[in-house]
PDB file of N, CA and C in Angstrom:
ATOM      1  N   UNK A 315       8.451   9.958  -8.290  1.00 55.00           N
ATOM      2  CA  UNK A 315       7.480   9.162  -7.570  1.00 55.00           C
ATOM      3  C   UNK A 315       8.031   8.840  -6.187  1.00 55.00           C
ATOM      4  N   UNK A 316       7.238   9.077  -5.184  1.00 61.00           N
ATOM      5  CA  UNK A 316       7.647   8.751  -3.822  1.00 61.00           C
ATOM      6  C   UNK A 316       7.233   7.318  -3.524  1.00 61.00           C
ATOM      7  N   UNK A 317       8.187   6.499  -3.108  1.00 59.00           N
ATOM      8  CA  UNK A 317       7.903   5.108  -2.806  1.00 59.00           C
ATOM      9  C   UNK A 317       7.235   4.978  -1.448  1.00 59.00           C
ATOM     10  N   UNK A 318       6.352   3.994  -1.301  1.00 54.00           N
ATOM     11  CA  UNK A 318       5.671   3.825  -0.015  1.00 54.00           C
ATOM     12  C   UNK A 318       6.620   3.323   1.063  1.00 54.00           C
ATOM     13  N   UNK A 319       6.296   3.647   2.289  1.00 62.00           N
ATOM     14  CA  UNK A 319       7.052   3.132   3.427  1.00 62.00           C
ATOM     15  C   UNK A 319       6.466   1.774   3.764  1.00 62.00           C
ATOM     16  N   UNK A 320       7.289   0.746   3.679  1.00 64.00           N
ATOM     17  CA  UNK A 320       6.831  -0.608   3.972  1.00 64.00           C
ATOM     18  C   UNK A 320       6.987  -0.844   5.462  1.00 64.00           C
ATOM     19  N   UNK A 321       5.885  -0.835   6.185  1.00 67.00           N
ATOM     20  CA  UNK A 321       5.923  -0.877   7.640  1.00 67.00           C
ATOM     21  C   UNK A 321       5.773  -2.288   8.193  1.00 67.00           C
ATOM     22  N   UNK A 322       4.891  -3.068   7.610  1.00 79.00           N
ATOM     23  CA  UNK A 322       4.526  -4.344   8.204  1.00 79.00           C
ATOM     24  C   UNK A 322       4.320  -5.379   7.099  1.00 79.00           C
ATOM     25  N   UNK A 323       4.745  -6.594   7.346  1.00 83.00           N
ATOM     26  CA  UNK A 323       4.586  -7.640   6.335  1.00 83.00           C
ATOM     27  C   UNK A 323       3.118  -7.961   6.074  1.00 83.00           C
ATOM     28  N   UNK A 324       2.231  -7.636   7.005  1.00 87.00           N
ATOM     29  CA  UNK A 324       0.804  -7.873   6.758  1.00 87.00           C
ATOM     30  C   UNK A 324       0.287  -6.970   5.645  1.00 87.00           C
ATOM     31  N   UNK A 325       0.932  -5.824   5.418  1.00 90.00           N
ATOM     32  CA  UNK A 325       0.535  -4.952   4.309  1.00 90.00           C
ATOM     33  C   UNK A 325       0.727  -5.693   2.990  1.00 90.00           C
ATOM     34  N   UNK A 326       1.828  -6.403   2.864  1.00 90.00           N
ATOM     35  CA  UNK A 326       2.072  -7.176   1.653  1.00 90.00           C
ATOM     36  C   UNK A 326       1.011  -8.266   1.506  1.00 90.00           C
ATOM     37  N   UNK A 327       0.699  -8.952   2.574  1.00 93.00           N
ATOM     38  CA  UNK A 327      -0.318 -10.009   2.532  1.00 93.00           C
ATOM     39  C   UNK A 327      -1.674  -9.443   2.137  1.00 93.00           C
ATOM     40  N   UNK A 328      -2.019  -8.287   2.691  1.00 95.00           N
ATOM     41  CA  UNK A 328      -3.288  -7.650   2.348  1.00 95.00           C
ATOM     42  C   UNK A 328      -3.311  -7.227   0.879  1.00 95.00           C
ATOM     43  N   UNK A 329      -2.209  -6.674   0.393  1.00 94.00           N
ATOM     44  CA  UNK A 329      -2.124  -6.261  -1.009  1.00 94.00           C
ATOM     45  C   UNK A 329      -2.237  -7.472  -1.926  1.00 94.00           C
ATOM     46  N   UNK A 330      -1.550  -8.533  -1.579  1.00 94.00           N
ATOM     47  CA  UNK A 330      -1.599  -9.757  -2.379  1.00 94.00           C
ATOM     48  C   UNK A 330      -3.022 -10.314  -2.432  1.00 94.00           C
ATOM     49  N   UNK A 331      -3.704 -10.307  -1.298  1.00 96.00           N
ATOM     50  CA  UNK A 331      -5.075 -10.804  -1.230  1.00 96.00           C
ATOM     51  C   UNK A 331      -6.011  -9.944  -2.085  1.00 96.00           C
ATOM     52  N   UNK A 332      -5.849  -8.623  -1.999  1.00 97.00           N
ATOM     53  CA  UNK A 332      -6.689  -7.726  -2.799  1.00 97.00           C
ATOM     54  C   UNK A 332      -6.432  -7.924  -4.296  1.00 97.00           C
ATOM     55  N   UNK A 333      -5.167  -8.082  -4.673  1.00 95.00           N
ATOM     56  CA  UNK A 333      -4.838  -8.295  -6.082  1.00 95.00           C
ATOM     57  C   UNK A 333      -5.449  -9.598  -6.575  1.00 95.00           C
ATOM     58  N   UNK A 334      -5.406 -10.632  -5.754  1.00 96.00           N
ATOM     59  CA  UNK A 334      -6.000 -11.915  -6.121  1.00 96.00           C
ATOM     60  C   UNK A 334      -7.508 -11.789  -6.295  1.00 96.00           C
ATOM     61  N   UNK A 335      -8.162 -11.073  -5.382  1.00 97.00           N
ATOM     62  CA  UNK A 335      -9.616 -10.977  -5.398  1.00 97.00           C
ATOM     63  C   UNK A 335     -10.158  -9.912  -6.344  1.00 97.00           C
ATOM     64  N   UNK A 336      -9.436  -8.814  -6.532  1.00 96.00           N
ATOM     65  CA  UNK A 336      -9.956  -7.680  -7.292  1.00 96.00           C
ATOM     66  C   UNK A 336      -9.179  -7.378  -8.572  1.00 96.00           C
ATOM     67  N   UNK A 337      -8.065  -8.049  -8.784  1.00 94.00           N
ATOM     68  CA  UNK A 337      -7.286  -7.821 -10.001  1.00 94.00           C
ATOM     69  C   UNK A 337      -6.814  -6.382 -10.115  1.00 94.00           C
ATOM     70  N   UNK A 338      -7.051  -5.771 -11.270  1.00 92.00           N
ATOM     71  CA  UNK A 338      -6.592  -4.405 -11.517  1.00 92.00           C
ATOM     72  C   UNK A 338      -7.279  -3.372 -10.625  1.00 92.00           C
ATOM     73  N   UNK A 339      -8.374  -3.738 -10.021  1.00 96.00           N
ATOM     74  CA  UNK A 339      -9.127  -2.826  -9.153  1.00 96.00           C
ATOM     75  C   UNK A 339      -8.683  -2.905  -7.690  1.00 96.00           C
ATOM     76  N   UNK A 340      -7.603  -3.625  -7.417  1.00 96.00           N
ATOM     77  CA  UNK A 340      -7.139  -3.822  -6.036  1.00 96.00           C
ATOM     78  C   UNK A 340      -6.801  -2.498  -5.352  1.00 96.00           C
ATOM     79  N   UNK A 341      -6.100  -1.622  -6.063  1.00 94.00           N
ATOM     80  CA  UNK A 341      -5.759  -0.319  -5.485  1.00 94.00           C
ATOM     81  C   UNK A 341      -6.991   0.495  -5.155  1.00 94.00           C
ATOM     82  N   UNK A 342      -7.995   0.432  -6.031  1.00 96.00           N
ATOM     83  CA  UNK A 342      -9.246   1.150  -5.786  1.00 96.00           C
ATOM     84  C   UNK A 342      -9.966   0.586  -4.560  1.00 96.00           C
ATOM     85  N   UNK A 343      -9.958  -0.727  -4.416  1.00 97.00           N
ATOM     86  CA  UNK A 343     -10.591  -1.346  -3.244  1.00 97.00           C
ATOM     87  C   UNK A 343      -9.880  -0.922  -1.959  1.00 97.00           C
ATOM     88  N   UNK A 344      -8.551  -0.893  -1.992  1.00 97.00           N
ATOM     89  CA  UNK A 344      -7.806  -0.446  -0.811  1.00 97.00           C
ATOM     90  C   UNK A 344      -8.120   1.017  -0.504  1.00 97.00           C
ATOM     91  N   UNK A 345      -8.235   1.853  -1.537  1.00 97.00           N
ATOM     92  CA  UNK A 345      -8.587   3.264  -1.340  1.00 97.00           C
ATOM     93  C   UNK A 345      -9.985   3.396  -0.735  1.00 97.00           C
ATOM     94  N   UNK A 346     -10.913   2.573  -1.193  1.00 97.00           N
ATOM     95  CA  UNK A 346     -12.272   2.593  -0.628  1.00 97.00           C
ATOM     96  C   UNK A 346     -12.255   2.199   0.845  1.00 97.00           C
ATOM     97  N   UNK A 347     -11.446   1.208   1.173  1.00 97.00           N
ATOM     98  CA  UNK A 347     -11.346   0.789   2.582  1.00 97.00           C
ATOM     99  C   UNK A 347     -10.700   1.888   3.432  1.00 97.00           C
ATOM    100  N   UNK A 348      -9.731   2.583   2.856  1.00 97.00           N
ATOM    101  CA  UNK A 348      -9.104   3.697   3.573  1.00 97.00           C
ATOM    102  C   UNK A 348     -10.118   4.809   3.813  1.00 97.00           C
ATOM    103  N   UNK A 349     -10.893   5.139   2.799  1.00 97.00           N
ATOM    104  CA  UNK A 349     -11.906   6.193   2.939  1.00 97.00           C
ATOM    105  C   UNK A 349     -12.954   5.817   3.980  1.00 97.00           C
ATOM    106  N   UNK A 350     -13.355   4.547   3.988  1.00 98.00           N
ATOM    107  CA  UNK A 350     -14.331   4.086   4.976  1.00 98.00           C
ATOM    108  C   UNK A 350     -13.751   4.210   6.392  1.00 98.00           C
ATOM    109  N   UNK A 351     -12.486   3.819   6.546  1.00 97.00           N
ATOM    110  CA  UNK A 351     -11.837   3.926   7.859  1.00 97.00           C
ATOM    111  C   UNK A 351     -11.752   5.384   8.305  1.00 97.00           C
ATOM    112  N   UNK A 352     -11.429   6.272   7.365  1.00 96.00           N
ATOM    113  CA  UNK A 352     -11.337   7.697   7.699  1.00 96.00           C
ATOM    114  C   UNK A 352     -12.694   8.229   8.136  1.00 96.00           C
ATOM    115  N   UNK A 353     -13.749   7.840   7.438  1.00 96.00           N
ATOM    116  CA  UNK A 353     -15.084   8.328   7.799  1.00 96.00           C
ATOM    117  C   UNK A 353     -15.535   7.798   9.161  1.00 96.00           C
ATOM    118  N   UNK A 354     -14.987   6.650   9.564  1.00 96.00           N
ATOM    119  CA  UNK A 354     -15.292   6.104  10.892  1.00 96.00           C
ATOM    120  C   UNK A 354     -14.389   6.679  11.980  1.00 96.00           C
ATOM    121  N   UNK A 355     -13.405   7.484  11.565  1.00 95.00           N
ATOM    122  CA  UNK A 355     -12.493   8.088  12.527  1.00 95.00           C
ATOM    123  C   UNK A 355     -11.349   7.177  12.942  1.00 95.00           C
ATOM    124  N   UNK A 356     -11.127   6.122  12.192  1.00 95.00           N
ATOM    125  CA  UNK A 356     -10.063   5.178  12.535  1.00 95.00           C
ATOM    126  C   UNK A 356      -8.818   5.527  11.722  1.00 95.00           C
ATOM    127  N   UNK A 357      -7.987   6.384  12.271  1.00 94.00           N
ATOM    128  CA  UNK A 357      -6.816   6.856  11.536  1.00 94.00           C
ATOM    129  C   UNK A 357      -5.762   5.767  11.330  1.00 94.00           C
ATOM    130  N   UNK A 358      -5.700   4.798  12.225  1.00 92.00           N
ATOM    131  CA  UNK A 358      -4.719   3.718  12.066  1.00 92.00           C
ATOM    132  C   UNK A 358      -5.034   2.847  10.855  1.00 92.00           C
ATOM    133  N   UNK A 359      -6.301   2.468  10.715  1.00 94.00           N
ATOM    134  CA  UNK A 359      -6.680   1.660   9.558  1.00 94.00           C
ATOM    135  C   UNK A 359      -6.658   2.490   8.281  1.00 94.00           C
ATOM    136  N   UNK A 360      -6.956   3.772   8.387  1.00 96.00           N
ATOM    137  CA  UNK A 360      -6.853   4.651   7.230  1.00 96.00           C
ATOM    138  C   UNK A 360      -5.426   4.627   6.675  1.00 96.00           C
ATOM    139  N   UNK A 361      -4.451   4.825   7.553  1.00 92.00           N
ATOM    140  CA  UNK A 361      -3.040   4.825   7.132  1.00 92.00           C
ATOM    141  C   UNK A 361      -2.631   3.466   6.576  1.00 92.00           C
ATOM    142  N   UNK A 362      -3.084   2.408   7.224  1.00 93.00           N
ATOM    143  CA  UNK A 362      -2.762   1.059   6.763  1.00 93.00           C
ATOM    144  C   UNK A 362      -3.271   0.839   5.337  1.00 93.00           C
ATOM    145  N   UNK A 363      -4.535   1.172   5.079  1.00 95.00           N
ATOM    146  CA  UNK A 363      -5.105   0.907   3.756  1.00 95.00           C
ATOM    147  C   UNK A 363      -4.516   1.818   2.687  1.00 95.00           C
ATOM    148  N   UNK A 364      -4.069   3.010   3.062  1.00 94.00           N
ATOM    149  CA  UNK A 364      -3.368   3.858   2.084  1.00 94.00           C
ATOM    150  C   UNK A 364      -2.033   3.227   1.699  1.00 94.00           C
ATOM    151  N   UNK A 365      -1.346   2.656   2.688  1.00 92.00           N
ATOM    152  CA  UNK A 365      -0.087   1.964   2.391  1.00 92.00           C
ATOM    153  C   UNK A 365      -0.338   0.750   1.490  1.00 92.00           C
ATOM    154  N   UNK A 366      -1.405   0.014   1.783  1.00 94.00           N
ATOM    155  CA  UNK A 366      -1.749  -1.158   0.973  1.00 94.00           C
ATOM    156  C   UNK A 366      -2.096  -0.712  -0.447  1.00 94.00           C
ATOM    157  N   UNK A 367      -2.805   0.409  -0.568  1.00 94.00           N
ATOM    158  CA  UNK A 367      -3.138   0.947  -1.890  1.00 94.00           C
ATOM    159  C   UNK A 367      -1.864   1.238  -2.693  1.00 94.00           C
ATOM    160  N   UNK A 368      -0.910   1.910  -2.073  1.00 90.00           N
ATOM    161  CA  UNK A 368       0.348   2.224  -2.750  1.00 90.00           C
ATOM    162  C   UNK A 368       1.103   0.955  -3.125  1.00 90.00           C
ATOM    163  N   UNK A 369       1.063  -0.031  -2.243  1.00 90.00           N
ATOM    164  CA  UNK A 369       1.748  -1.293  -2.506  1.00 90.00           C
ATOM    165  C   UNK A 369       1.085  -2.041  -3.659  1.00 90.00           C
ATOM    166  N   UNK A 370      -0.228  -2.004  -3.746  1.00 92.00           N
ATOM    167  CA  UNK A 370      -0.937  -2.639  -4.866  1.00 92.00           C
ATOM    168  C   UNK A 370      -0.500  -2.020  -6.188  1.00 92.00           C
ATOM    169  N   UNK A 371      -0.401  -0.716  -6.211  1.00 88.00           N
ATOM    170  CA  UNK A 371       0.039  -0.033  -7.426  1.00 88.00           C
ATOM    171  C   UNK A 371       1.475  -0.420  -7.741  1.00 88.00           C
ATOM    172  N   UNK A 372       2.324  -0.422  -6.741  1.00 86.00           N
ATOM    173  CA  UNK A 372       3.728  -0.759  -6.940  1.00 86.00           C
ATOM    174  C   UNK A 372       3.891  -2.188  -7.455  1.00 86.00           C
ATOM    175  N   UNK A 373       3.091  -3.108  -6.934  1.00 87.00           N
ATOM    176  CA  UNK A 373       3.181  -4.503  -7.358  1.00 87.00           C
ATOM    177  C   UNK A 373       2.622  -4.726  -8.760  1.00 87.00           C
ATOM    178  N   UNK A 374       1.792  -3.814  -9.228  1.00 86.00           N
ATOM    179  CA  UNK A 374       1.184  -3.984 -10.549  1.00 86.00           C
ATOM    180  C   UNK A 374       2.081  -3.499 -11.686  1.00 86.00           C
ATOM    181  N   UNK A 375       3.172  -2.810 -11.347  1.00 84.00           N
ATOM    182  CA  UNK A 375       4.086  -2.282 -12.350  1.00 84.00           C
ATOM    183  C   UNK A 375       5.076  -3.369 -12.741  1.00 84.00           C
ATOM    184  N   UNK A 376       5.306  -3.516 -14.046  1.00 83.00           N
ATOM    185  CA  UNK A 376       6.180  -4.589 -14.544  1.00 83.00           C
ATOM    186  C   UNK A 376       7.661  -4.249 -14.532  1.00 83.00           C
ATOM    187  N   UNK A 377       8.017  -3.065 -14.120  1.00 81.00           N
ATOM    188  CA  UNK A 377       9.426  -2.699 -14.101  1.00 81.00           C
ATOM    189  C   UNK A 377       9.846  -2.283 -12.702  1.00 81.00           C
ATOM    190  N   UNK A 378      11.131  -2.310 -12.474  1.00 75.00           N
ATOM    191  CA  UNK A 378      11.676  -1.922 -11.176  1.00 75.00           C
ATOM    192  C   UNK A 378      11.639  -0.408 -11.021  1.00 75.00           C
ATOM    193  N   UNK A 379      11.361   0.027  -9.828  1.00 73.00           N
ATOM    194  CA  UNK A 379      11.369   1.447  -9.510  1.00 73.00           C
ATOM    195  C   UNK A 379      12.377   1.660  -8.391  1.00 73.00           C
ATOM    196  N   UNK A 380      13.234   2.618  -8.563  1.00 70.00           N
ATOM    197  CA  UNK A 380      14.246   2.879  -7.554  1.00 70.00           C
ATOM    198  C   UNK A 380      15.488   2.027  -7.783  1.00 70.00           C
ATOM    199  N   UNK A 381      16.302   1.938  -6.788  1.00 72.00           N
ATOM    200  CA  UNK A 381      17.553   1.208  -6.882  1.00 72.00           C
ATOM    201  C   UNK A 381      17.318  -0.288  -6.699  1.00 72.00           C
ATOM    202  N   UNK A 382      17.918  -1.073  -7.560  1.00 67.00           N
ATOM    203  CA  UNK A 382      17.846  -2.525  -7.462  1.00 67.00           C
ATOM    204  C   UNK A 382      19.223  -3.025  -7.069  1.00 67.00           C
ATOM    205  N   UNK A 383      19.288  -3.769  -5.982  1.00 67.00           N
ATOM    206  CA  UNK A 383      20.582  -4.272  -5.493  1.00 67.00           C
ATOM    207  C   UNK A 383      20.747  -5.724  -5.857  1.00 67.00           C
TER     208      UNK A 383
END
């Protein structure tokens, strides 16, 4: 599994907000927002929402992935 690149702390805030509002469907909501951004030609928001989608999935897993220090 390739881990997401954590670029901005706002991605975490957005993921947290989506998880609070959408629960298990948070990743799907982020994917929908990414698709909408792509269809509008906004590549920056597309990339942002894909990162948020990956972060939502990562936060929903109950175990550690990768190296834990």
